[in-house]
PDB file of C-alpha atoms in Angstrom:
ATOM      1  CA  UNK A 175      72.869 -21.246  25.972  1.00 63.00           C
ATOM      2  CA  UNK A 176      69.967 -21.971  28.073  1.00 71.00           C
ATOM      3  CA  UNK A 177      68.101 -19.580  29.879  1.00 93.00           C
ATOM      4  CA  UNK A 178      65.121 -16.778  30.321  1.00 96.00           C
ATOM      5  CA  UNK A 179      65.178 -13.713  28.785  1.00 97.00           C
ATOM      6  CA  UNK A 180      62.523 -10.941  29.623  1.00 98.00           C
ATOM      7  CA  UNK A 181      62.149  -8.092  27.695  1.00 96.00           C
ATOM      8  CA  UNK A 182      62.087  -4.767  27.756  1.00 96.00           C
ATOM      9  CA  UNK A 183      64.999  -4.450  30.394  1.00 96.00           C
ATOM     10  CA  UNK A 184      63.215  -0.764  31.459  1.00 96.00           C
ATOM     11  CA  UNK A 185      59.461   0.125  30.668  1.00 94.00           C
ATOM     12  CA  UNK A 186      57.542   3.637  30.936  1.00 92.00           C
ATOM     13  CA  UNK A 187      53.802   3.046  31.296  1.00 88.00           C
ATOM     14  CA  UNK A 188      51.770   6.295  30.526  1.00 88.00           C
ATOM     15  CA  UNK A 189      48.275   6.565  33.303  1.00 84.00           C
ATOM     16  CA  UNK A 190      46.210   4.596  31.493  1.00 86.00           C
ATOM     17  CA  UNK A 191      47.787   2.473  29.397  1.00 91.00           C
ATOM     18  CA  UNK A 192      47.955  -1.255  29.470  1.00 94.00           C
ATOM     19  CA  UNK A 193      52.066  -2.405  29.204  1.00 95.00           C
ATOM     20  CA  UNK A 194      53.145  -6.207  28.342  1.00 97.00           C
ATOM     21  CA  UNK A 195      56.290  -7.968  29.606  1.00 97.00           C
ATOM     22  CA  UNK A 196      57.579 -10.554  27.618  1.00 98.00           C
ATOM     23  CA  UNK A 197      59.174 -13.714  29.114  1.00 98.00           C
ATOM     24  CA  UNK A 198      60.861 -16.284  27.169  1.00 98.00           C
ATOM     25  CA  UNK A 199      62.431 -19.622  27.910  1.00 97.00           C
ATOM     26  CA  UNK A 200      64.698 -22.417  26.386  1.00 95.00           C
ATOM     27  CA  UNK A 201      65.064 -24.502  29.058  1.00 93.00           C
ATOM     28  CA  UNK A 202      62.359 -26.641  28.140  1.00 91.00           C
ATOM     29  CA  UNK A 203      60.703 -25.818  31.352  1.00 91.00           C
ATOM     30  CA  UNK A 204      56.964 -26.679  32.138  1.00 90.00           C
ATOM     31  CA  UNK A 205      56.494 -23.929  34.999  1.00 91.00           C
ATOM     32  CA  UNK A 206      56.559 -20.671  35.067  1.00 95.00           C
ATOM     33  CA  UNK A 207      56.288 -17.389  37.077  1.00 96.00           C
ATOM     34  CA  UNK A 208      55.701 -14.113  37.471  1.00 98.00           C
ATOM     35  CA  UNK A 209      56.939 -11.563  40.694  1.00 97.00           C
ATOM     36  CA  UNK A 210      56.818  -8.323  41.907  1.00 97.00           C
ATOM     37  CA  UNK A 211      59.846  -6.741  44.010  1.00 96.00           C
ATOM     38  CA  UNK A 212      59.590  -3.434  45.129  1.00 93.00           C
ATOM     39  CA  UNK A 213      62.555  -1.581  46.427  1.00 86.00           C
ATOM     40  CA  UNK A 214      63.913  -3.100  49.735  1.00 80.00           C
ATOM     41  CA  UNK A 215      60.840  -6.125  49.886  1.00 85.00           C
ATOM     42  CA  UNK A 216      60.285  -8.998  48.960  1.00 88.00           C
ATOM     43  CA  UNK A 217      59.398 -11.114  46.132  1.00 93.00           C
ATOM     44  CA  UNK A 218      55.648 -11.128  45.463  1.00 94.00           C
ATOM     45  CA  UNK A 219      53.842 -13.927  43.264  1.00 94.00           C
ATOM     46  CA  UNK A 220      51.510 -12.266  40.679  1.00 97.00           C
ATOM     47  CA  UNK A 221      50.713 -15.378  38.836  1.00 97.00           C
ATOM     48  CA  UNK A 222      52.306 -18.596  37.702  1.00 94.00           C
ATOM     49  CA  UNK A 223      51.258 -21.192  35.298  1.00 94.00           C
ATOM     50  CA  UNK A 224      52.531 -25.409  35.784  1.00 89.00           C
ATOM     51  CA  UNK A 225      51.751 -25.989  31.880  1.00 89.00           C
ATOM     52  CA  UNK A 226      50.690 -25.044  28.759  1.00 93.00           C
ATOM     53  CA  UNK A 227      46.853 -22.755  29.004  1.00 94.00           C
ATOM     54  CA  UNK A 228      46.612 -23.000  32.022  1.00 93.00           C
ATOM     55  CA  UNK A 229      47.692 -20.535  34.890  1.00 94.00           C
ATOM     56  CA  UNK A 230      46.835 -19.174  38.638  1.00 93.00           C
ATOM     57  CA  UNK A 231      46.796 -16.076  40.674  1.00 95.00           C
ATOM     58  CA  UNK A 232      49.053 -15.510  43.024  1.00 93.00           C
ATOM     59  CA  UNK A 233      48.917 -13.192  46.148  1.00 91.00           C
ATOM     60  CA  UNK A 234      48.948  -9.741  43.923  1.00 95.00           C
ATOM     61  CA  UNK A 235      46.826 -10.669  40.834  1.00 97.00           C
ATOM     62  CA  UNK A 236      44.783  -7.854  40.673  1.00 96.00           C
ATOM     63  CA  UNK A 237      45.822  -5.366  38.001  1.00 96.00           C
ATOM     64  CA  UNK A 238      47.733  -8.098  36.146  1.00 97.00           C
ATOM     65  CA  UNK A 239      46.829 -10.475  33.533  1.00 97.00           C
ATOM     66  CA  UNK A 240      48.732 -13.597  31.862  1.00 98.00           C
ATOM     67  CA  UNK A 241      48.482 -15.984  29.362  1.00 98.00           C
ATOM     68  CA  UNK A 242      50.484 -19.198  27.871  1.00 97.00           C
ATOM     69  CA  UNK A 243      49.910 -20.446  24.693  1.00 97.00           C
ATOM     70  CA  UNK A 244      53.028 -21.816  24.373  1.00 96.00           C
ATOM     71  CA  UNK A 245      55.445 -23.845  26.748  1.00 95.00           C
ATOM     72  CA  UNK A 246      58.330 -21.146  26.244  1.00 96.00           C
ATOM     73  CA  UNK A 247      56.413 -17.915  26.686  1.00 98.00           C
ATOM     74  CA  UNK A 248      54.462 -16.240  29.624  1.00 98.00           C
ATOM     75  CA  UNK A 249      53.743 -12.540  28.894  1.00 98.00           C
ATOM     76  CA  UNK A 250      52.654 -10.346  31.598  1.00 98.00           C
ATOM     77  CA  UNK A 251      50.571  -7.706  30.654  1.00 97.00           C
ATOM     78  CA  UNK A 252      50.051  -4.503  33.765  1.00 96.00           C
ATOM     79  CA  UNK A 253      46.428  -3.315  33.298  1.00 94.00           C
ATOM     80  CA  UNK A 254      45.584   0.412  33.650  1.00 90.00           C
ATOM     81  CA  UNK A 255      43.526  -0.987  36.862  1.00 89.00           C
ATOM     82  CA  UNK A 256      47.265  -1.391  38.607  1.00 89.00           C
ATOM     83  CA  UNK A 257      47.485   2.016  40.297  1.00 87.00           C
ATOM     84  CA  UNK A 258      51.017   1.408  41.528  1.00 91.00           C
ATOM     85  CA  UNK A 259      52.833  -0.428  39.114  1.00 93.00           C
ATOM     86  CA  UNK A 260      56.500   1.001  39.453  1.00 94.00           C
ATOM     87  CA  UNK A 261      58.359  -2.017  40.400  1.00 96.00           C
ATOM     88  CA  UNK A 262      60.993  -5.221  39.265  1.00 97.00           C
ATOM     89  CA  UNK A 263      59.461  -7.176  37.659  1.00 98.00           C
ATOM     90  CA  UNK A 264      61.039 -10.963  37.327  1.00 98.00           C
ATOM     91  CA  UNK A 265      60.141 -13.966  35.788  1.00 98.00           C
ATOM     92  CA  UNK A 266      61.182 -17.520  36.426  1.00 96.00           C
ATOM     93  CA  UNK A 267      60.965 -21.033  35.629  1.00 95.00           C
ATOM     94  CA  UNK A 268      60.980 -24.463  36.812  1.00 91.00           C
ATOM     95  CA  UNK A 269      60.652 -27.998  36.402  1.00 84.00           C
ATOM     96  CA  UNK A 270      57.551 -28.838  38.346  1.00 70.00           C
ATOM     97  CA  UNK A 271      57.315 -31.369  41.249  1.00 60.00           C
ATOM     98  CA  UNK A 272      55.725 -34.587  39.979  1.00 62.00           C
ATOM     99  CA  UNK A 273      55.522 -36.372  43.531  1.00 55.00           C
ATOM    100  CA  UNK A 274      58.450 -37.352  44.859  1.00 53.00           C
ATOM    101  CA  UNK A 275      60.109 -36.555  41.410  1.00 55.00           C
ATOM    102  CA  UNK A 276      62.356 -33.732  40.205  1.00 54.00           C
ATOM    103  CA  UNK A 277      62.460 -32.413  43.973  1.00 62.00           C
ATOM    104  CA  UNK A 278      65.010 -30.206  44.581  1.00 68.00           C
ATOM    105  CA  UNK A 279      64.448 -28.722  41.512  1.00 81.00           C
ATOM    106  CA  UNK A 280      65.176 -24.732  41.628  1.00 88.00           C
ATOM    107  CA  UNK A 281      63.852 -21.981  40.072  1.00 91.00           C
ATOM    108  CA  UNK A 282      65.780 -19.934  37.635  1.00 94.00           C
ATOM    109  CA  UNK A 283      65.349 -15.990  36.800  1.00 97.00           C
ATOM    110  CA  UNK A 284      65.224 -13.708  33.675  1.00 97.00           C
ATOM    111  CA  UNK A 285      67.201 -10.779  34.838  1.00 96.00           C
ATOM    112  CA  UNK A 286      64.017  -8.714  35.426  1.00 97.00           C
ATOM    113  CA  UNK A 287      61.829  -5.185  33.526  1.00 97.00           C
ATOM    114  CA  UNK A 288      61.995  -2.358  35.576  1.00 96.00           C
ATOM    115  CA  UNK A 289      58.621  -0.523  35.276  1.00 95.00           C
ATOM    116  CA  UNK A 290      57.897   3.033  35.560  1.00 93.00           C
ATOM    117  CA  UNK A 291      55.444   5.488  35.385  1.00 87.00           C
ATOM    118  CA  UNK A 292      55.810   8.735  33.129  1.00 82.00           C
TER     119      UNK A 292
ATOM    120  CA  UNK B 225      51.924 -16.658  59.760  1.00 72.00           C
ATOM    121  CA  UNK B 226      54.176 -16.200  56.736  1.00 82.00           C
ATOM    122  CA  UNK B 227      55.579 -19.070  55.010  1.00 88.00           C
ATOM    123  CA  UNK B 228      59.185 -18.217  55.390  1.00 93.00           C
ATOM    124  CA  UNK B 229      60.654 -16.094  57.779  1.00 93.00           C
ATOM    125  CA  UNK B 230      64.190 -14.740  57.658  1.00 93.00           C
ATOM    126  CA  UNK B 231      66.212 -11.860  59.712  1.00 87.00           C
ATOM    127  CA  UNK B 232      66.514  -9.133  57.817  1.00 85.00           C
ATOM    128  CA  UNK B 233      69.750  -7.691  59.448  1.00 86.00           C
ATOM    129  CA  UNK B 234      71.733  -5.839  58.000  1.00 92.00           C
ATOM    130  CA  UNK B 235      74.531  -7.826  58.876  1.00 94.00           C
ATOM    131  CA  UNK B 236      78.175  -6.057  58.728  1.00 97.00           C
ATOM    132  CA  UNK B 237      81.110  -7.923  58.773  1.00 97.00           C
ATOM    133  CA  UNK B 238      84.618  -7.646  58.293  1.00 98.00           C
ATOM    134  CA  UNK B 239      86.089  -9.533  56.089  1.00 98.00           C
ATOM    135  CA  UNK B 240      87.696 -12.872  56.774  1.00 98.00           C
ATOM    136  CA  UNK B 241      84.614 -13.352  58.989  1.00 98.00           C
ATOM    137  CA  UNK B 242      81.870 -16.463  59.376  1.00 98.00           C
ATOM    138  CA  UNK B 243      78.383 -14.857  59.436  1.00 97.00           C
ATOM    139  CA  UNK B 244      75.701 -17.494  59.639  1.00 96.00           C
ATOM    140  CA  UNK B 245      71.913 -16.686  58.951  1.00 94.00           C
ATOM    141  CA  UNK B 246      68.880 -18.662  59.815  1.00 94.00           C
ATOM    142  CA  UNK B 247      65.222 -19.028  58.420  1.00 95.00           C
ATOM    143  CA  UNK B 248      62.440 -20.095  59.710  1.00 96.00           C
ATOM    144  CA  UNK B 249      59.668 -22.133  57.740  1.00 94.00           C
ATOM    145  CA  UNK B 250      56.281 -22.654  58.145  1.00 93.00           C
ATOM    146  CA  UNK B 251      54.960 -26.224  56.149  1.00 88.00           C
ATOM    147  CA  UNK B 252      56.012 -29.061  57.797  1.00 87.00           C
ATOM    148  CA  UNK B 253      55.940 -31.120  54.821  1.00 83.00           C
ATOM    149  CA  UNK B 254      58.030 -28.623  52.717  1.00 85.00           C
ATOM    150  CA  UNK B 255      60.239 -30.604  50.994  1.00 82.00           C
ATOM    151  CA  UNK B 256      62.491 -28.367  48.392  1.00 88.00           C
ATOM    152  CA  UNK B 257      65.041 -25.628  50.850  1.00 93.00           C
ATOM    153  CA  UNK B 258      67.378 -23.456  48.569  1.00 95.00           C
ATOM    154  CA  UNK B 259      69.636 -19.951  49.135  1.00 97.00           C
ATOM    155  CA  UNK B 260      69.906 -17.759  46.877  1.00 97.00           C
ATOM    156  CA  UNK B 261      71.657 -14.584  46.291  1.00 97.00           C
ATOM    157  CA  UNK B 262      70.469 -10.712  45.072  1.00 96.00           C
ATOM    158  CA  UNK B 263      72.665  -8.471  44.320  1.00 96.00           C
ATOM    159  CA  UNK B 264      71.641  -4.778  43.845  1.00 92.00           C
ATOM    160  CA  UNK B 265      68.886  -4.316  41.187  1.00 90.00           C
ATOM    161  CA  UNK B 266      69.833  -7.901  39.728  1.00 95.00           C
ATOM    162  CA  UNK B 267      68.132 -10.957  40.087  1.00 96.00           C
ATOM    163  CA  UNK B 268      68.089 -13.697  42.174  1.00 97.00           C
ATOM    164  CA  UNK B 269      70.486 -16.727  41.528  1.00 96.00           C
ATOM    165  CA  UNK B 270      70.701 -19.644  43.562  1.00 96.00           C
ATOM    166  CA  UNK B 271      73.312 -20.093  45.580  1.00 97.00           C
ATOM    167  CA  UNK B 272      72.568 -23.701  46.552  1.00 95.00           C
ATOM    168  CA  UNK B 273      70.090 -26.085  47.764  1.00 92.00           C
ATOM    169  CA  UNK B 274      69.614 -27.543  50.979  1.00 93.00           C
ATOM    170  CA  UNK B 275      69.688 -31.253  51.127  1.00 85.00           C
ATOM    171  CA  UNK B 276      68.514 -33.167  54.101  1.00 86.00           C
ATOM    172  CA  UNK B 277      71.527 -33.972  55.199  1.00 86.00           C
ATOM    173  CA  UNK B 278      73.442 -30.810  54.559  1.00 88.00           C
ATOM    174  CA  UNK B 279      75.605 -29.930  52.162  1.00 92.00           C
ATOM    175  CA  UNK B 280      78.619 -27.543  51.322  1.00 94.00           C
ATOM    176  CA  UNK B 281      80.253 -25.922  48.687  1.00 94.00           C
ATOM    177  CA  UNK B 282      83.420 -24.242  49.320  1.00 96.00           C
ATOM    178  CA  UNK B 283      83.497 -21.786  52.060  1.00 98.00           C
ATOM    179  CA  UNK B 284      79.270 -22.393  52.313  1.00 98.00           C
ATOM    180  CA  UNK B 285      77.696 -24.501  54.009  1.00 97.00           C
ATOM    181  CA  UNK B 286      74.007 -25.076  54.290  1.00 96.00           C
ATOM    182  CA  UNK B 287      71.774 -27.276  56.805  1.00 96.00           C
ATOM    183  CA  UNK B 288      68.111 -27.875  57.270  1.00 95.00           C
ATOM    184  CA  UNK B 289      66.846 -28.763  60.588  1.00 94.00           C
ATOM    185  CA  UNK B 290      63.521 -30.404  60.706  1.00 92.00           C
ATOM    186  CA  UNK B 291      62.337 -30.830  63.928  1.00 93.00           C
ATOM    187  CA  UNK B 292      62.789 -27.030  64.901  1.00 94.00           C
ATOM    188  CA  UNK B 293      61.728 -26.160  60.812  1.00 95.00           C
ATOM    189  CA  UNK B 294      64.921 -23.747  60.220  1.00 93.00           C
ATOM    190  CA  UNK B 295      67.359 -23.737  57.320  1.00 96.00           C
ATOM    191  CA  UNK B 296      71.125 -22.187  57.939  1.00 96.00           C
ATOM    192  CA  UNK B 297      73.659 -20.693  55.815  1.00 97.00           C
ATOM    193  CA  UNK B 298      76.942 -20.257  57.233  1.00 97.00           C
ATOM    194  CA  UNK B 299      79.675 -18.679  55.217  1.00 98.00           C
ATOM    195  CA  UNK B 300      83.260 -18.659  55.995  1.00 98.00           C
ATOM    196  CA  UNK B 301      86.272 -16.282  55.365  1.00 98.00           C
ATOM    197  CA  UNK B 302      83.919 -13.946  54.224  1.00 98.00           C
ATOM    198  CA  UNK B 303      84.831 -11.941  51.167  1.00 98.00           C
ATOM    199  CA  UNK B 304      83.922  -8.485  49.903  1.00 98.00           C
ATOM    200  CA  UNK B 305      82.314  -9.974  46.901  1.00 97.00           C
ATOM    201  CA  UNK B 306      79.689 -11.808  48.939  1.00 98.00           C
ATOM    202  CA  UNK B 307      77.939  -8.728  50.030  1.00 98.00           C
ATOM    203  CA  UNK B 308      74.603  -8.862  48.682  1.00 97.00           C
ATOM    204  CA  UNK B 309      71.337 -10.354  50.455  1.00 96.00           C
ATOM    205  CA  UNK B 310      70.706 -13.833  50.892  1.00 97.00           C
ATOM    206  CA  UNK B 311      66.881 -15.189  49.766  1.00 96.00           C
ATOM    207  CA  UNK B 312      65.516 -18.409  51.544  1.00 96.00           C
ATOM    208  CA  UNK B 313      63.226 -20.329  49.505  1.00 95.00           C
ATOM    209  CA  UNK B 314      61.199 -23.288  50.558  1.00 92.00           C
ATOM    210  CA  UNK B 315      58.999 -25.424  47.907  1.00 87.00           C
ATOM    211  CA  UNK B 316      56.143 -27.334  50.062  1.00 78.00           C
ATOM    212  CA  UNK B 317      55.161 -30.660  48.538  1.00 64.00           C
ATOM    213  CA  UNK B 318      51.175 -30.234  48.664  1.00 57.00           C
ATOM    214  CA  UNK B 319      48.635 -27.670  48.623  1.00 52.00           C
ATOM    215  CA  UNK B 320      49.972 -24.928  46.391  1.00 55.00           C
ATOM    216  CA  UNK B 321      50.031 -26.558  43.227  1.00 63.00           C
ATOM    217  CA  UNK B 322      54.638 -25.556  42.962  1.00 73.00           C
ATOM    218  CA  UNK B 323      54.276 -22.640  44.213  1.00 83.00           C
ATOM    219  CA  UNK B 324      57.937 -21.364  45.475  1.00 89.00           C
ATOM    220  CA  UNK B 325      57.963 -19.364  48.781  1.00 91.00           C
ATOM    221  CA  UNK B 326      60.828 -16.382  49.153  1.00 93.00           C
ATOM    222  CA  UNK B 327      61.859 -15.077  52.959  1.00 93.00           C
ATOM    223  CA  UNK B 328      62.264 -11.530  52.506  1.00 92.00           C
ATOM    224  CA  UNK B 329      65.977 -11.677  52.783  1.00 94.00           C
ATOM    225  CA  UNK B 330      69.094 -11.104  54.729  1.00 95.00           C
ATOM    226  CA  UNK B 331      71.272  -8.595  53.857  1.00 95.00           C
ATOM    227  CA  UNK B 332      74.974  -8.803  54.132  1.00 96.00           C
ATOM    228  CA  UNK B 333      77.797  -6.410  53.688  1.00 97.00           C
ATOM    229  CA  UNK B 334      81.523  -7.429  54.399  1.00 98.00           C
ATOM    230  CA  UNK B 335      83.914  -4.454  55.679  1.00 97.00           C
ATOM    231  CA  UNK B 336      87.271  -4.368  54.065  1.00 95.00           C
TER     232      UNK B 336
END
C-alpha cells in the first residue's frame, strides 16, 4: 500500500542532544513537508522541500534542520538550539503544482512522532 | 493578516444536526481549497476538496465562494463519529513556491 510512514511513533530528547525524525514515502511524491502542532494549535511549517536537494524554511526553521537526498525520504533532525521542542511532529507529501497542472492535488500525512523532553 | 482564518468554536451539537463552518482566506489567486479532519492526537486526513463549483459527498457538502474569499462545510444528520476538528487548507497558485496553508481549526463535538 501506498503511503508515509514516520518513525519513531514517540521520541525522548535528552537537553542537549540533537534527535532525527525519519519520514518515508512510496507514493512517488516530489514534495514534501515538515510541521509542528502543539497541543490545541495549529499546524506550523518547519520546512518543506518541492524536489530532490533542494529544500526551504518555513515559518519555524530555527532549531531544525533537513535534508533530501532522495525523492522518498525527508529526515528532520531537532537541534539542541530548539529550546522547546515537545510537540507532534507530522510529515506530508504532495504532488506539486506545475501551473495549471495537478491542482487540486492534496496533501497526505504520516501519522506523526510525538517528541518529548526527559 | 493570516492566510486562513477559521472559527475555532467549539461547536456542540446534538446529533442528527447540520452544523456548517466557514473559513476565511486571504490570496485571491488561491487556487487549491480542501477540509480535512483531526481527530485526537492523530493526523490530519482530508476530508474533501473544494471544487469551484461545489461539491458533495454524502451527508457533506463543501462550497467555495470567491468573491467574498470563504470556503463552507456543511454537514448533515450529524453523527457521533464526526466529532473531531475540521482543518481548512488553501494552496495559493504563486508566490510560495506549494506551500499548503492550514486554518487553525474548528472543533466539533456531536451530543448523543
Amino acid at each position: 500500500d501506498g503511503g508515509i510512514t514516520q518513525s519513531p511513533k514517540y521520541l525522548f530528547r535528552k537537553e542537549g542532544q540533537n534527535v532525527t525524525l525519519s519520514c518515508e514515502q512510496n507514493l512517488n511524491h516530489d514534495a514534501m513537508y515538515w510541521y509542528r502542532q502543539d497541543p490545541g494549535q495549529g499546524l506550523r511549517l518547519i520546512y518543506y522541500s518541492q524536489i530532490v536537494n533542494d529544500f526551504q524554511k518555513g515559518d519555524i526553521a530555527e532549531g531544525y534542520s533537513v535534508s533530501r537526498e532522495k525523492k522518498e525520504s525527508f529526515p528532520l533532525t531537532v537541534t539542541s538550539a530548539q529550546k522547546n521542542p515537545t510537540a507532534f511532529y507530522l510529515c506530508a507529501s504532495s504532488i506539486p503544482r506545475q501551473g495549471a497542472l495537478y491542482s487540486n492535488q492534496p496533501q497526505h500525512f504520516g501519522d506523526g512522532t510525538r517528541l518529548s523532553i526527559l | 493578516r493570516k492566510e486562513v482564518e477559521q472559527d475555532p468554536g467549539p461547536f456542540n451539537v446534538p446529533e442528527g444536526a447540520t452544523v456548517a463552518f466557514n473559513c476565511t482566506y486571504s490570496n485571491s489567486a488561491s487556487q487549491s481549497f480542501f477540509w480535512y479532519r483531526q481527530d485526537c492526537r492523530k493526523e490530519p486526513k482530508l476530508l474533501m476538496s473544494v471544487y469551484s463549483s461545489g461539491n458533495e459527498d454524502g451527508r457533506f457538502t463543501a462550497q467555495l465562494n470567491r468573491a467574498s474569499q470563504y470556503i463552507s462545510l456543511l454537514i448533515r444528520d450529524s453523527k457521533l463519529s464526526d466529532s473531531a476538528t475540521y482543518l481548512c487548507v488553501v494552496n495559493p497558485i504563486s508566490g510560495t513556491g506549494n506551500q499548503f496553508y492550514f486554518g487553525t481549526g474548528t472543533s466539533l463535538t456531536v451530543i448523543p
